[in-house]
Short mmCIF file of C-alpha atoms in Angstrom, two decimals:
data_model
loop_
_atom_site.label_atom_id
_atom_site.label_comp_id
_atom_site.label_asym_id
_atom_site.label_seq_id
_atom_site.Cartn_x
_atom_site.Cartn_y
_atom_site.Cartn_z
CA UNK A 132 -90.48 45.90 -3.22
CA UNK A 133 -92.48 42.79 -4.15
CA UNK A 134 -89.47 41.25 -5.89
CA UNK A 135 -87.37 41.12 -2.65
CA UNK A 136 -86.23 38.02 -2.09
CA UNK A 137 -86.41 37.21 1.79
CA UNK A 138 -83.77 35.21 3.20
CA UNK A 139 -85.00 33.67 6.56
CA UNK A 140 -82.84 34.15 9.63
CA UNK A 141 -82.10 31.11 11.85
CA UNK A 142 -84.95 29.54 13.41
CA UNK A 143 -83.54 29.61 17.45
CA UNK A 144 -87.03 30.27 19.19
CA UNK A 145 -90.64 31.16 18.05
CA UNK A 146 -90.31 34.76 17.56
CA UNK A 147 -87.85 33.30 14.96
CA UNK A 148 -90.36 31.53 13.89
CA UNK A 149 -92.98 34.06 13.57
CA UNK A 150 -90.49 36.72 12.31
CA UNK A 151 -89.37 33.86 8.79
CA UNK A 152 -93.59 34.11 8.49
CA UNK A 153 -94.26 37.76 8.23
CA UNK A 154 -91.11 38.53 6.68
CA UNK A 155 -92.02 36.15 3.64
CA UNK A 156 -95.06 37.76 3.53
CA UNK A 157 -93.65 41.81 3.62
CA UNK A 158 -92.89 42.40 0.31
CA UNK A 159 -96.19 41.40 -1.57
CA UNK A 160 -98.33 43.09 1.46
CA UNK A 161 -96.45 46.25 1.51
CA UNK A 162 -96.60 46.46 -2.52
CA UNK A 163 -100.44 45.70 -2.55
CA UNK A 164 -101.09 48.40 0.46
CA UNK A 165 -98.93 50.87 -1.22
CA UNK A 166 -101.79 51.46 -4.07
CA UNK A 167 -104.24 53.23 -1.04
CA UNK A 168 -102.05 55.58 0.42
CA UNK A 169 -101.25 57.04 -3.15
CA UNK A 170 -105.28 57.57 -3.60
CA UNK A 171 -106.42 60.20 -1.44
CA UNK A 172 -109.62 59.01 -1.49
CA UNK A 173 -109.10 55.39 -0.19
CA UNK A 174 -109.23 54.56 3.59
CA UNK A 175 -105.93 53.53 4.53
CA UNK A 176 -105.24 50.08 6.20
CA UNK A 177 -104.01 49.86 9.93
CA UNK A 178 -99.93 48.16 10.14
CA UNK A 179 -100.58 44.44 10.63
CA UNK A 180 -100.62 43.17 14.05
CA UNK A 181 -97.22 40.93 14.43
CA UNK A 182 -97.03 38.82 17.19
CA UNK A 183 -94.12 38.92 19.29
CA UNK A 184 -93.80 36.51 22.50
CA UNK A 185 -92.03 38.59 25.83
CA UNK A 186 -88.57 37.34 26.13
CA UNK A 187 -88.58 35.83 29.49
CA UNK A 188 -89.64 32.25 28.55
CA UNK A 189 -93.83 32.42 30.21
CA UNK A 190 -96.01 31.63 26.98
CA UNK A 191 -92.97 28.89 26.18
CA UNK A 192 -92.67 27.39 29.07
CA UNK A 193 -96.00 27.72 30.20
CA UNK A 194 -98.49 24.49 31.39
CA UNK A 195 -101.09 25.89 29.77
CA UNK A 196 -100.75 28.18 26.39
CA UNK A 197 -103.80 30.45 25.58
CA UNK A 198 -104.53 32.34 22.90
CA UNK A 199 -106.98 35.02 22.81
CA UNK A 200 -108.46 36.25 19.55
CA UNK A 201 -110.17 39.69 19.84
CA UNK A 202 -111.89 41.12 16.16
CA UNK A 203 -109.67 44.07 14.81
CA UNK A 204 -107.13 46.21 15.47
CA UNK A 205 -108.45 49.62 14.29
CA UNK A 206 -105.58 51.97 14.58
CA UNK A 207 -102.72 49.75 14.83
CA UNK A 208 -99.81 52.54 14.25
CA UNK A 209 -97.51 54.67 15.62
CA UNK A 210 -96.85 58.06 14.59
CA UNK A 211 -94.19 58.58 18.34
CA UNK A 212 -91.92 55.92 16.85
CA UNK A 213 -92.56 55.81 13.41
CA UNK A 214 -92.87 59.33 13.09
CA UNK A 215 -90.94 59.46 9.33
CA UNK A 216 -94.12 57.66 7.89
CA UNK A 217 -97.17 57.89 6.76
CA UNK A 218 -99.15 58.59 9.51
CA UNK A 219 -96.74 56.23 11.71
CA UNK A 220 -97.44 53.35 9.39
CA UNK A 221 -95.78 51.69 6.73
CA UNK A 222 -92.48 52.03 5.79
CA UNK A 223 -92.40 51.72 1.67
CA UNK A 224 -88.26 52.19 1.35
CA UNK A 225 -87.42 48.51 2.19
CA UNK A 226 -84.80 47.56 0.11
CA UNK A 227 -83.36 44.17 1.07
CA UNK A 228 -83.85 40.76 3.17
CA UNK A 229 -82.37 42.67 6.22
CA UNK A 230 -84.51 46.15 6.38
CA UNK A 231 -87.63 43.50 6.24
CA UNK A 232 -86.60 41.64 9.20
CA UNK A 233 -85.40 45.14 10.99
CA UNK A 234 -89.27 46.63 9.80
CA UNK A 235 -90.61 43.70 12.27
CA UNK A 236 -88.07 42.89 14.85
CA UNK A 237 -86.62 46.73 15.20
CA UNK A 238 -82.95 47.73 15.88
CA UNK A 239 -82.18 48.73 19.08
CA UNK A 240 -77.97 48.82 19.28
CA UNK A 241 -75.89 51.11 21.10
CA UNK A 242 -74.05 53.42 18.86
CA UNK A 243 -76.62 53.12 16.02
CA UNK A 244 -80.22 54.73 15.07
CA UNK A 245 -82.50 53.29 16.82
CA UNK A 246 -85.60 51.65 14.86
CA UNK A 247 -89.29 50.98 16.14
CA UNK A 248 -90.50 47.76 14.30
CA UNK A 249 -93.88 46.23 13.97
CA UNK A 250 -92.97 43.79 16.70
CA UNK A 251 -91.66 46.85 18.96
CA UNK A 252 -95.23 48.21 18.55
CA UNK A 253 -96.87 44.54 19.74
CA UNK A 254 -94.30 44.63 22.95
CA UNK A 255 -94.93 48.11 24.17
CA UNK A 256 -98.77 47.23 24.35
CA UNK A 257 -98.72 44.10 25.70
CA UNK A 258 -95.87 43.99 27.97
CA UNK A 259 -94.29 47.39 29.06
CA UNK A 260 -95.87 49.91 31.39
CA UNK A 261 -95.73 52.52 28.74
CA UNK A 262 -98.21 54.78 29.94
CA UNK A 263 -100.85 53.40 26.77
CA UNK A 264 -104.35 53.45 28.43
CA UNK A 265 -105.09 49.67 27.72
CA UNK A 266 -108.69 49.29 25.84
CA UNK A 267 -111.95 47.88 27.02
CA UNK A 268 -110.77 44.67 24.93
CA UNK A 269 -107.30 44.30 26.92
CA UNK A 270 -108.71 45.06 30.17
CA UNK A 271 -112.01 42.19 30.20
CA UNK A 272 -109.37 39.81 28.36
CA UNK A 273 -107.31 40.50 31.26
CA UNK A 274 -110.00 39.51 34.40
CA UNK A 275 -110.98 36.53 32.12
CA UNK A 276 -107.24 35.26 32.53
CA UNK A 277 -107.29 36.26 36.09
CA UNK A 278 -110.46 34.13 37.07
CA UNK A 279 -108.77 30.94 34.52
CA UNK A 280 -105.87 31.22 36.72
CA UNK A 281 -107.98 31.45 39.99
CA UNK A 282 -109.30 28.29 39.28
CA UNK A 283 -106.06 26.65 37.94
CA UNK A 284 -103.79 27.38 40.56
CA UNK A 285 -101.30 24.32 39.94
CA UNK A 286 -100.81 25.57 36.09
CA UNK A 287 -99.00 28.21 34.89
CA UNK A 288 -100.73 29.95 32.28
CA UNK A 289 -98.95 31.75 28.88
CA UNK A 290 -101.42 34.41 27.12
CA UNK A 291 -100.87 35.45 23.86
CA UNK A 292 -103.44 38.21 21.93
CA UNK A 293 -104.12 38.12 18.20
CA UNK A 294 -106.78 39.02 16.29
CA UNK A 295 -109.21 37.28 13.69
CA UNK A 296 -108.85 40.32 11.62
CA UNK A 297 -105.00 41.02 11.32
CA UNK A 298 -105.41 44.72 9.11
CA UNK A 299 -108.26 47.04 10.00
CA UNK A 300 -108.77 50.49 9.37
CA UNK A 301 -105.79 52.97 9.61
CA UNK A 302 -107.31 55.41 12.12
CA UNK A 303 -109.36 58.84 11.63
CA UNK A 304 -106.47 60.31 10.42
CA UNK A 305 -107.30 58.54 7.37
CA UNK A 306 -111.28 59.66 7.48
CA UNK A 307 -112.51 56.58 8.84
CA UNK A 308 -111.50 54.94 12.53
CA UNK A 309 -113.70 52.08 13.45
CA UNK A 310 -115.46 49.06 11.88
CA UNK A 311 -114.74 46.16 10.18
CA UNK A 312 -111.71 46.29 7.48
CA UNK A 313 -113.05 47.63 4.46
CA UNK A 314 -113.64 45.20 1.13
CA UNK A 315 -110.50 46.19 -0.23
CA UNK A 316 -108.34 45.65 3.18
CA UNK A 317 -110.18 42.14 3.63
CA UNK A 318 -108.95 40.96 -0.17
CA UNK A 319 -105.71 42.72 0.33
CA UNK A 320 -105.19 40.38 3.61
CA UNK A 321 -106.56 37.53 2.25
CA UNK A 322 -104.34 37.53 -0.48
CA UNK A 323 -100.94 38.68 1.04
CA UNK A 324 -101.16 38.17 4.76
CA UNK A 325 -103.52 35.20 5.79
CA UNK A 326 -101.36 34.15 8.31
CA UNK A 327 -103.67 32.83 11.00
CA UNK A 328 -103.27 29.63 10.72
CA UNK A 329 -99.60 29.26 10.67
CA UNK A 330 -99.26 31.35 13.67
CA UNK A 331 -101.38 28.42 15.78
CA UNK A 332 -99.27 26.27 14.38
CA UNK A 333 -96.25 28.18 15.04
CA UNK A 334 -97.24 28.95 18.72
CA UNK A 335 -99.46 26.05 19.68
CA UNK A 336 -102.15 27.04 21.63
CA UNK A 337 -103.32 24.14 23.94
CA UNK A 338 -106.64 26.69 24.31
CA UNK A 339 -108.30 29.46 21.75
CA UNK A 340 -111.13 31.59 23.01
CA UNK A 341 -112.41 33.87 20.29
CA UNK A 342 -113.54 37.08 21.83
CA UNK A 343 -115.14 38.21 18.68
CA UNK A 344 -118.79 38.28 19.51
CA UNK A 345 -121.99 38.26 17.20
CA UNK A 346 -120.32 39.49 13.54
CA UNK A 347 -116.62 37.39 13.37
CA UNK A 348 -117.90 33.67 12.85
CA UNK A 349 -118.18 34.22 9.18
CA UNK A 350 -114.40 35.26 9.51
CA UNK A 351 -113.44 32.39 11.94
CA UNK A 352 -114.68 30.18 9.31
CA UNK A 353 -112.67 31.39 6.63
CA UNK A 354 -109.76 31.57 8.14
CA UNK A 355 -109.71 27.95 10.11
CA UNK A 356 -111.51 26.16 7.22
CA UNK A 357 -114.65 25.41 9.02
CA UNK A 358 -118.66 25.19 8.66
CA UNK A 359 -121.28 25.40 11.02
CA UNK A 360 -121.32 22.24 12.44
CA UNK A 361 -117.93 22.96 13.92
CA UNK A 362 -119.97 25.37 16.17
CA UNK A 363 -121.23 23.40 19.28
CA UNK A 364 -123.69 25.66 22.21
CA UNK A 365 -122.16 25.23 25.03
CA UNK A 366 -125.01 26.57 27.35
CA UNK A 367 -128.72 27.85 26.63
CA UNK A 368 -129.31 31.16 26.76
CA UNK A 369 -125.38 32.55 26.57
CA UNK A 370 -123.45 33.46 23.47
CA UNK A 371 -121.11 30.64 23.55
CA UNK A 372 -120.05 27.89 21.62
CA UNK A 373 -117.03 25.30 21.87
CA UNK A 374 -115.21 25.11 17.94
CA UNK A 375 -114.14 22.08 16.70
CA UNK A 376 -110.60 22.99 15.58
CA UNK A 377 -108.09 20.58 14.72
CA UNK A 378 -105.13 20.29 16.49
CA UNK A 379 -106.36 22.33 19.28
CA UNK A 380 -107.41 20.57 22.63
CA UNK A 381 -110.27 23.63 23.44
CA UNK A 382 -111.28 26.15 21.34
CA UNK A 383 -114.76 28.52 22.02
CA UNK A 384 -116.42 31.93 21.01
CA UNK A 385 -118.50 34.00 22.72
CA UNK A 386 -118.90 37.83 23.42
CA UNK A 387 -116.91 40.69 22.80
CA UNK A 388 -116.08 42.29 25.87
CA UNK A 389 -116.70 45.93 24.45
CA UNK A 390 -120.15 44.70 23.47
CA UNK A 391 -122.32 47.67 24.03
CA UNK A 392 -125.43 48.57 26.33
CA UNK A 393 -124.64 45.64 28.71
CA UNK A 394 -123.79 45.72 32.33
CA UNK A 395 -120.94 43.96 33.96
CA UNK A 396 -123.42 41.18 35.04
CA UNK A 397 -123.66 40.26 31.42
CA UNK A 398 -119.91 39.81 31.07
CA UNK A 399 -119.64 37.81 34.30
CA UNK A 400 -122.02 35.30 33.08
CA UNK A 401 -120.39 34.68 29.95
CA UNK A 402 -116.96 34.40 31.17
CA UNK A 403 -117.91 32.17 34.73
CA UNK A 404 -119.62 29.66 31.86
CA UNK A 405 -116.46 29.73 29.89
CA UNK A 406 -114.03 29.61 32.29
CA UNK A 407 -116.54 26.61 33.81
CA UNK A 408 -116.18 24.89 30.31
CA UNK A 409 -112.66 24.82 30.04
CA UNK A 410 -112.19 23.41 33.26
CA UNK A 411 -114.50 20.52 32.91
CA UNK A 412 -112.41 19.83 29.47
CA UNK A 413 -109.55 19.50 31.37
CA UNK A 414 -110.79 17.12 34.06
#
């Protein structure tokens, strides 16, 4: 599979744009994953999560462009739609430029099969009322957007979710659900699918807020090329810091809104100073 030569489709918006990334990228990842689920003893990696931007026009024609990075996205699969794999994962039978680019975008024609790609899996969460309890994660992310837009009622506002970490763990169907990616999912990503970057440059956040709490700066780091002194403390006594990036107007990290043991209070404090912040770096 690693010797497929992708031939990118025309660039005519940014999921085009996003879908000529990860497709260059398929053939090596799916070749290097391939290796763990032929050991029965290795924890399996997640799908990775693939970005792909609702097709009625609000992240690109948005005022204001947000992205949200949460940590990982520990059982990324889907074993309703992509029942014919491994645990609804990854599909090892891609044979050409065009089964790669259905394996993220999906096929959804009258008259034919109908396919569930990685980017189908991305939509359903994000934008469909599929019935999918939304997590802890989705829902906090969610108010935080709602009091931004409270407070900037002359902008409209596009949100787009990705994570730091774009392969976690597979699920417990593989023995282990939850944590960070495992040494040999971290190097497998690192070498095959460090995409990060190129998707902020693809999509053009004019904000990033890293909802990755106290364990991810190492990994924010890494994959945005910075050191500490990128990391500015925004106010005493709260988890949160504004991030030098460049090419992005605001960028900050504070608490992840699963965070355990806290009360609600906590999370309103963190998220008023935030919201607070960006406003005042807009004015």
């Amino acid at each position: 599979m690693k010797d497929i030569e992708y031939i990118p489709i025309e660039e005519k918006s940014l999921n085009d744009k996003l879908v000529n990334l990860y497709a260059s990228k398929i053939p090596g990842l799916y070749s290097a994953v391939k290796p763990l689920f032929d050991d029965p003893e290795a924890i399996k990696p997640a799908l990775p999560l693939l970005i792909e931007l609702n097709d009625d026009g609000s992240y690109e024609n948005a005022d204001l462009r947000v992205m949200v990075f949460g940590r990982e996205t520990n059982n990324w699969n889907d074993k309703y739609n992509r029942s014919k794999y491994p645990f609804g994962s990854y599909n090892f039978n891609l044979r050409n430029s065009d089964d790669i680019v259905t394996e993220i975008m999906g096929r959804h024609i009258d008259g034919e099969e109908e396919y569930y790609g990685l980017g189908d899996i991305y939509h359903g969460y994000c934008y469909e009322e599929s019935g999918i309890r939304k997590s802890i994660f989705t829902r906090r992310q969610d108010q935080l957007i709602q009091q931004l837009a409270y407070r900037l009622v002359n902008y409209n506002i596009g949100v787009v979710w990705n994570n730091i970490s774009k392969i976690s763990r597979g699920g417990k169907d593989f023995g282990q659900c939850c944590g960070k990616p495992t040494p040999e999912i971290r190097e497998i990503e690192c070498r095959y699918f460090n995409v990060v970057m190129e998707e902020v440059k693809i999509l053009k956040p004019d904000i990033i807020i890293f909802l990755t709490g106290f364990y991810a700066d190492n990994d924010i780091k890494e994959k945005f090329g910075l050191s500490d002194d990128s990391f500015h403390q925004i106010r005493e006594g709260l988890f949160l810091d504004r991030i030098n990036i460049p090419g992005v107007k605001y960028a900050a990290r504070t608490i992840h809104p699963s965070t355990r043991g806290q009360r609600s209070e906590y999370f309103k404090t963190h998220f008023e100073a935030l919201v607070d912040d960006i406003i005042k770096s807009l004015t």
